[in-house]
Amino acid sequence: MLESPNYELSFVACVAGVIFCCYLPANITAFLIVVIGYIEAQMLGLAQELILLWGDAEEYYYKTKSFSILNETEELNDTKNKIMNDYVEKHLKIIITTHGRNINLLRQIETVFRGAIVLEFFLLTVGLISELLGGLENTYLEVPFALICVGMDCFIGQRVIDAGVIFENAVYDCKWEHYNVTNMKIVLMMLQSSQKKMQLSAGGIIVLDFCCLMQIFNSVYSAYTTLRTTMD
């Protein structure tokens, strides 16, 4: 291996492996962590705001009015409902706009990085199989990198799915039964939109989640056992 031309060939192969199997997947994963983390934080924040929206509307009403709830008449109740529903409507429009932007951002990321994510998973899968075939006693330093990259992509994919589910539950749990008809219609639109699953996929082929991670491990192990049997 240390003699020419084997040394030169192995050196070129090593450099190519570092560039394509290390730098490329690591940079894609780092970018996805930042952007998907931003989307997840936004969705969780919107969900919390939805749950507290009616309480915030009541607090806003009492801060802007000087009379006590004990002295309320029917007319004052109507005024209270109008003020609170105006507050709710204003914030619902902001929430639904932000939710739409997050969905569009996720779709743009998936569209732009569709090929890159597929290539990353292909390279990491090939790398894992090669490392197992090379023997863990020789490749124990390389295996954790590939496992972490694959696991992190699937983890952030699962996180964005969970954030979408939390937002969907928050829409239904926002005390919409107290809203007026206009706000109920807005909540219905939000509920229909939130029921469309937020997800990140590898080229539209497979959704990145924990199920995908298990499938990759299963495929890698199956390919390894098949090739090991053939080599033996």
mmCIF file of C-alpha atoms in Angstrom:
data_model
loop_
_atom_site.group_PDB
_atom_site.id
_atom_site.type_symbol
_atom_site.label_atom_id
_atom_site.label_comp_id
_atom_site.label_asym_id
_atom_site.label_seq_id
_atom_site.Cartn_x
_atom_site.Cartn_y
_atom_site.Cartn_z
ATOM 1 C CA MET A 1 0.000 0.000 0.000
ATOM 2 C CA LEU A 2 2.923 2.342 0.672
ATOM 3 C CA GLU A 3 4.515 1.656 -2.710
ATOM 4 C CA SER A 4 3.768 3.506 -5.950
ATOM 5 C CA PRO A 5 1.229 3.537 -7.570
ATOM 6 C CA ASN A 6 -0.876 2.017 -4.762
ATOM 7 C CA TYR A 7 -0.005 4.861 -2.411
ATOM 8 C CA GLU A 8 -1.114 7.556 -4.867
ATOM 9 C CA LEU A 9 -4.359 5.727 -5.656
ATOM 10 C CA SER A 10 -5.197 5.214 -1.994
ATOM 11 C CA PHE A 11 -4.404 8.861 -1.240
ATOM 12 C CA VAL A 12 -6.706 10.098 -4.008
ATOM 13 C CA ALA A 13 -9.456 7.733 -2.836
ATOM 14 C CA CYS A 14 -9.045 8.966 0.738
ATOM 15 C CA VAL A 15 -9.240 12.634 -0.296
ATOM 16 C CA ALA A 16 -12.318 11.967 -2.441
ATOM 17 C CA GLY A 17 -13.938 10.086 0.434
ATOM 18 C CA VAL A 18 -13.331 12.962 2.842
ATOM 19 C CA ILE A 19 -14.751 15.527 0.407
ATOM 20 C CA PHE A 20 -17.834 13.620 -0.730
ATOM 21 C CA CYS A 21 -18.595 11.472 2.325
ATOM 22 C CA CYS A 22 -17.643 13.930 5.091
ATOM 23 C CA TYR A 23 -17.777 17.585 4.066
ATOM 24 C CA LEU A 24 -20.844 17.342 1.817
ATOM 25 C CA PRO A 25 -23.137 15.470 4.252
ATOM 26 C CA ALA A 26 -21.874 17.477 7.237
ATOM 27 C CA ASN A 27 -22.573 20.833 5.585
ATOM 28 C CA ILE A 28 -26.033 19.794 4.403
ATOM 29 C CA THR A 29 -26.882 18.469 7.861
ATOM 30 C CA ALA A 30 -25.628 21.641 9.574
ATOM 31 C CA PHE A 31 -27.750 23.816 7.290
ATOM 32 C CA LEU A 32 -30.839 21.676 7.856
ATOM 33 C CA ILE A 33 -30.334 21.800 11.632
ATOM 34 C CA VAL A 34 -30.391 25.615 11.573
ATOM 35 C CA VAL A 35 -33.312 26.106 9.174
ATOM 36 C CA ILE A 36 -35.501 23.245 10.399
ATOM 37 C CA GLY A 37 -34.786 24.306 13.974
ATOM 38 C CA TYR A 38 -36.044 27.780 13.087
ATOM 39 C CA ILE A 39 -39.241 26.349 11.571
ATOM 40 C CA GLU A 40 -39.785 24.082 14.574
ATOM 41 C CA ALA A 41 -39.330 26.974 17.010
ATOM 42 C CA GLN A 42 -41.776 29.079 15.012
ATOM 43 C CA MET A 43 -44.403 26.318 14.990
ATOM 44 C CA LEU A 44 -44.072 25.671 18.718
ATOM 45 C CA GLY A 45 -44.292 29.395 19.430
ATOM 46 C CA LEU A 46 -47.423 29.729 17.285
ATOM 47 C CA ALA A 47 -48.983 26.732 19.027
ATOM 48 C CA GLN A 48 -48.355 28.274 22.441
ATOM 49 C CA GLU A 49 -49.731 31.615 21.293
ATOM 50 C CA LEU A 50 -52.895 29.935 19.995
ATOM 51 C CA ILE A 51 -53.516 28.130 23.269
ATOM 52 C CA LEU A 52 -53.133 31.358 25.267
ATOM 53 C CA LEU A 53 -54.912 33.610 22.760
ATOM 54 C CA TRP A 54 -58.336 33.751 24.437
ATOM 55 C CA GLY A 55 -56.775 34.382 27.842
ATOM 56 C CA ASP A 56 -54.629 37.134 26.335
ATOM 57 C CA ALA A 57 -57.753 38.672 24.804
ATOM 58 C CA GLU A 58 -59.438 38.761 28.217
ATOM 59 C CA GLU A 59 -56.352 40.302 29.782
ATOM 60 C CA TYR A 60 -56.222 42.888 26.998
ATOM 61 C CA TYR A 61 -59.896 43.735 27.567
ATOM 62 C CA TYR A 62 -59.532 44.317 31.310
ATOM 63 C CA LYS A 63 -56.397 46.379 30.827
ATOM 64 C CA THR A 64 -58.199 48.701 28.431
ATOM 65 C CA LYS A 65 -61.392 49.005 30.478
ATOM 66 C CA SER A 66 -61.810 50.592 33.887
ATOM 67 C CA PHE A 67 -65.107 48.984 34.941
ATOM 68 C CA SER A 68 -65.388 45.722 36.846
ATOM 69 C CA ILE A 69 -66.805 42.470 35.562
ATOM 70 C CA LEU A 70 -69.310 42.555 38.468
ATOM 71 C CA ASN A 71 -70.994 45.616 36.961
ATOM 72 C CA GLU A 72 -71.343 44.204 33.449
ATOM 73 C CA THR A 73 -74.675 44.523 31.689
ATOM 74 C CA GLU A 74 -75.815 42.853 28.487
ATOM 75 C CA GLU A 75 -74.580 45.833 26.498
ATOM 76 C CA LEU A 76 -71.215 45.691 28.206
ATOM 77 C CA ASN A 77 -71.026 41.965 27.471
ATOM 78 C CA ASP A 78 -71.562 42.683 23.788
ATOM 79 C CA THR A 79 -68.844 45.319 23.915
ATOM 80 C CA LYS A 80 -66.535 42.911 25.701
ATOM 81 C CA ASN A 81 -67.099 40.166 23.112
ATOM 82 C CA LYS A 82 -66.491 42.590 20.261
ATOM 83 C CA ILE A 83 -63.250 43.923 21.724
ATOM 84 C CA MET A 84 -61.973 40.443 22.536
ATOM 85 C CA ASN A 85 -62.912 39.007 19.149
ATOM 86 C CA ASP A 86 -61.289 41.939 17.364
ATOM 87 C CA TYR A 87 -58.111 41.201 19.331
ATOM 88 C CA VAL A 88 -58.371 37.494 18.497
ATOM 89 C CA GLU A 89 -59.010 38.164 14.799
ATOM 90 C CA LYS A 90 -55.975 40.429 14.546
ATOM 91 C CA HIS A 91 -53.683 37.822 16.080
ATOM 92 C CA LEU A 92 -55.218 34.904 14.175
ATOM 93 C CA LYS A 93 -54.385 36.640 10.902
ATOM 94 C CA ILE A 94 -50.792 37.101 12.042
ATOM 95 C CA ILE A 95 -50.576 33.446 13.108
ATOM 96 C CA ILE A 96 -52.049 32.072 9.878
ATOM 97 C CA THR A 97 -49.685 34.267 7.829
ATOM 98 C CA THR A 98 -46.645 33.084 9.791
ATOM 99 C CA HIS A 99 -47.798 29.471 9.514
ATOM 100 C CA GLY A 100 -48.086 29.814 5.745
ATOM 101 C CA ARG A 101 -44.589 31.277 5.516
ATOM 102 C CA ASN A 102 -43.159 28.368 7.490
ATOM 103 C CA ILE A 103 -44.870 25.865 5.192
ATOM 104 C CA ASN A 104 -43.535 27.655 2.106
ATOM 105 C CA LEU A 105 -40.026 27.786 3.586
ATOM 106 C CA LEU A 106 -40.102 24.050 4.291
ATOM 107 C CA ARG A 107 -41.283 23.316 0.747
ATOM 108 C CA GLN A 108 -38.567 25.514 -0.741
ATOM 109 C CA ILE A 109 -35.901 23.756 1.314
ATOM 110 C CA GLU A 110 -37.185 20.370 0.202
ATOM 111 C CA THR A 111 -37.282 21.482 -3.439
ATOM 112 C CA VAL A 112 -33.799 23.012 -3.459
ATOM 113 C CA PHE A 113 -32.074 20.272 -1.449
ATOM 114 C CA ARG A 114 -34.036 17.313 -2.804
ATOM 115 C CA GLY A 115 -31.150 15.977 -4.865
ATOM 116 C CA ALA A 116 -28.538 16.851 -2.255
ATOM 117 C CA ILE A 117 -30.356 14.961 0.507
ATOM 118 C CA VAL A 118 -30.762 11.874 -1.694
ATOM 119 C CA LEU A 119 -27.068 12.001 -2.622
ATOM 120 C CA GLU A 120 -26.118 12.467 1.032
ATOM 121 C CA PHE A 121 -28.118 9.424 2.115
ATOM 122 C CA PHE A 122 -26.707 7.349 -0.744
ATOM 123 C CA LEU A 123 -23.117 8.253 0.133
ATOM 124 C CA LEU A 124 -23.652 7.668 3.847
ATOM 125 C CA THR A 125 -25.329 4.320 3.204
ATOM 126 C CA VAL A 126 -22.495 3.209 0.928
ATOM 127 C CA GLY A 127 -20.029 4.469 3.521
ATOM 128 C CA LEU A 128 -21.683 2.496 6.329
ATOM 129 C CA ILE A 129 -21.705 -0.694 4.258
ATOM 130 C CA SER A 130 -18.044 -0.218 3.305
ATOM 131 C CA GLU A 131 -17.061 0.459 6.912
ATOM 132 C CA LEU A 132 -18.817 -2.689 8.105
ATOM 133 C CA LEU A 133 -17.178 -4.738 5.351
ATOM 134 C CA GLY A 134 -13.806 -3.283 6.313
ATOM 135 C CA GLY A 135 -14.261 -4.534 9.859
ATOM 136 C CA LEU A 136 -15.242 -2.460 12.862
ATOM 137 C CA GLU A 137 -11.800 -2.984 14.370
ATOM 138 C CA ASN A 138 -10.416 -0.963 11.433
ATOM 139 C CA THR A 139 -13.218 1.566 10.910
ATOM 140 C CA TYR A 140 -14.510 2.229 14.435
ATOM 141 C CA LEU A 141 -13.525 5.905 14.084
ATOM 142 C CA GLU A 142 -15.477 6.399 10.838
ATOM 143 C CA VAL A 143 -18.713 4.565 11.705
ATOM 144 C CA PRO A 144 -19.979 7.079 14.323
ATOM 145 C CA PHE A 145 -19.750 9.956 11.823
ATOM 146 C CA ALA A 146 -22.011 8.268 9.276
ATOM 147 C CA LEU A 147 -24.431 7.106 11.960
ATOM 148 C CA ILE A 148 -24.661 10.591 13.480
ATOM 149 C CA CYS A 149 -25.247 12.249 10.083
ATOM 150 C CA VAL A 150 -28.022 9.819 9.148
ATOM 151 C CA GLY A 151 -29.526 9.922 12.616
ATOM 152 C CA MET A 152 -29.452 13.729 12.791
ATOM 153 C CA ASP A 153 -31.247 14.134 9.448
ATOM 154 C CA CYS A 154 -33.968 11.722 10.536
ATOM 155 C CA PHE A 155 -34.150 13.368 13.964
ATOM 156 C CA ILE A 156 -34.745 16.880 12.603
ATOM 157 C CA GLY A 157 -37.281 15.456 10.152
ATOM 158 C CA GLN A 158 -39.139 13.857 13.061
ATOM 159 C CA ARG A 159 -38.967 17.100 15.036
ATOM 160 C CA VAL A 160 -40.649 19.125 12.300
ATOM 161 C CA ILE A 161 -43.375 16.457 12.023
ATOM 162 C CA ASP A 162 -43.942 16.616 15.784
ATOM 163 C CA ALA A 163 -44.054 20.429 15.686
ATOM 164 C CA GLY A 164 -46.743 20.275 13.003
ATOM 165 C CA VAL A 165 -48.802 17.864 15.116
ATOM 166 C CA ILE A 166 -48.450 20.106 18.183
ATOM 167 C CA PHE A 167 -49.638 23.090 16.146
ATOM 168 C CA GLU A 168 -52.608 21.105 14.825
ATOM 169 C CA ASN A 169 -53.628 20.148 18.367
ATOM 170 C CA ALA A 170 -53.218 23.756 19.493
ATOM 171 C CA VAL A 171 -55.564 24.969 16.750
ATOM 172 C CA TYR A 172 -58.310 22.722 18.079
ATOM 173 C CA ASP A 173 -57.464 23.576 21.691
ATOM 174 C CA CYS A 174 -57.526 27.380 21.302
ATOM 175 C CA LYS A 175 -61.022 27.758 22.860
ATOM 176 C CA TRP A 176 -62.503 28.485 19.454
ATOM 177 C CA GLU A 177 -65.996 27.814 20.846
ATOM 178 C CA HIS A 178 -65.865 31.289 22.451
ATOM 179 C CA TYR A 179 -65.056 33.020 19.153
ATOM 180 C CA ASN A 180 -67.494 34.758 16.857
ATOM 181 C CA VAL A 181 -68.423 33.307 13.468
ATOM 182 C CA THR A 182 -65.691 35.177 11.587
ATOM 183 C CA ASN A 183 -62.948 33.922 13.880
ATOM 184 C CA MET A 184 -64.376 30.396 13.812
ATOM 185 C CA LYS A 185 -64.039 30.410 10.020
ATOM 186 C CA ILE A 186 -60.411 31.513 10.334
ATOM 187 C CA VAL A 187 -59.750 28.713 12.838
ATOM 188 C CA LEU A 188 -61.387 26.218 10.467
ATOM 189 C CA MET A 189 -59.058 27.340 7.664
ATOM 190 C CA MET A 190 -56.078 26.978 9.991
ATOM 191 C CA LEU A 191 -57.208 23.515 11.065
ATOM 192 C CA GLN A 192 -57.531 22.337 7.463
ATOM 193 C CA SER A 193 -54.095 23.746 6.656
ATOM 194 C CA SER A 194 -52.466 22.263 9.769
ATOM 195 C CA GLN A 195 -53.802 18.784 8.966
ATOM 196 C CA LYS A 196 -51.516 18.696 5.926
ATOM 197 C CA LYS A 197 -48.505 16.926 7.375
ATOM 198 C CA MET A 198 -45.323 18.997 7.631
ATOM 199 C CA GLN A 199 -42.433 16.759 6.640
ATOM 200 C CA LEU A 200 -38.984 16.689 5.120
ATOM 201 C CA SER A 201 -38.250 13.998 2.559
ATOM 202 C CA ALA A 202 -35.237 12.658 0.710
ATOM 203 C CA GLY A 203 -36.074 13.535 -2.871
ATOM 204 C CA GLY A 204 -39.746 12.821 -2.309
ATOM 205 C CA ILE A 205 -38.857 9.126 -2.007
ATOM 206 C CA ILE A 206 -38.858 8.610 1.735
ATOM 207 C CA VAL A 207 -39.915 10.829 4.636
ATOM 208 C CA LEU A 208 -37.145 11.634 7.093
ATOM 209 C CA ASP A 209 -38.287 10.368 10.485
ATOM 210 C CA PHE A 210 -37.453 7.637 12.983
ATOM 211 C CA CYS A 211 -39.121 5.007 10.764
ATOM 212 C CA CYS A 212 -36.780 6.053 7.951
ATOM 213 C CA LEU A 213 -33.806 5.678 10.312
ATOM 214 C CA MET A 214 -34.824 2.117 11.188
ATOM 215 C CA GLN A 215 -35.315 1.282 7.502
ATOM 216 C CA ILE A 216 -31.833 2.572 6.684
ATOM 217 C CA PHE A 217 -30.274 0.508 9.470
ATOM 218 C CA ASN A 218 -32.174 -2.533 8.249
ATOM 219 C CA SER A 219 -31.081 -1.959 4.632
ATOM 220 C CA VAL A 220 -27.447 -1.420 5.620
ATOM 221 C CA TYR A 221 -27.388 -4.585 7.705
ATOM 222 C CA SER A 222 -29.084 -6.620 4.951
ATOM 223 C CA ALA A 223 -26.628 -5.364 2.331
ATOM 224 C CA TYR A 224 -23.709 -6.028 4.671
ATOM 225 C CA THR A 225 -24.735 -9.619 5.425
ATOM 226 C CA THR A 226 -25.339 -10.313 1.728
ATOM 227 C CA LEU A 227 -21.990 -8.910 0.628
ATOM 228 C CA ARG A 228 -20.150 -10.560 3.518
ATOM 229 C CA THR A 229 -21.571 -13.937 2.527
ATOM 230 C CA THR A 230 -20.522 -13.333 -1.080
ATOM 231 C CA MET A 231 -17.005 -12.281 -0.083
ATOM 232 C CA ASP A 232 -16.570 -15.282 2.189
#
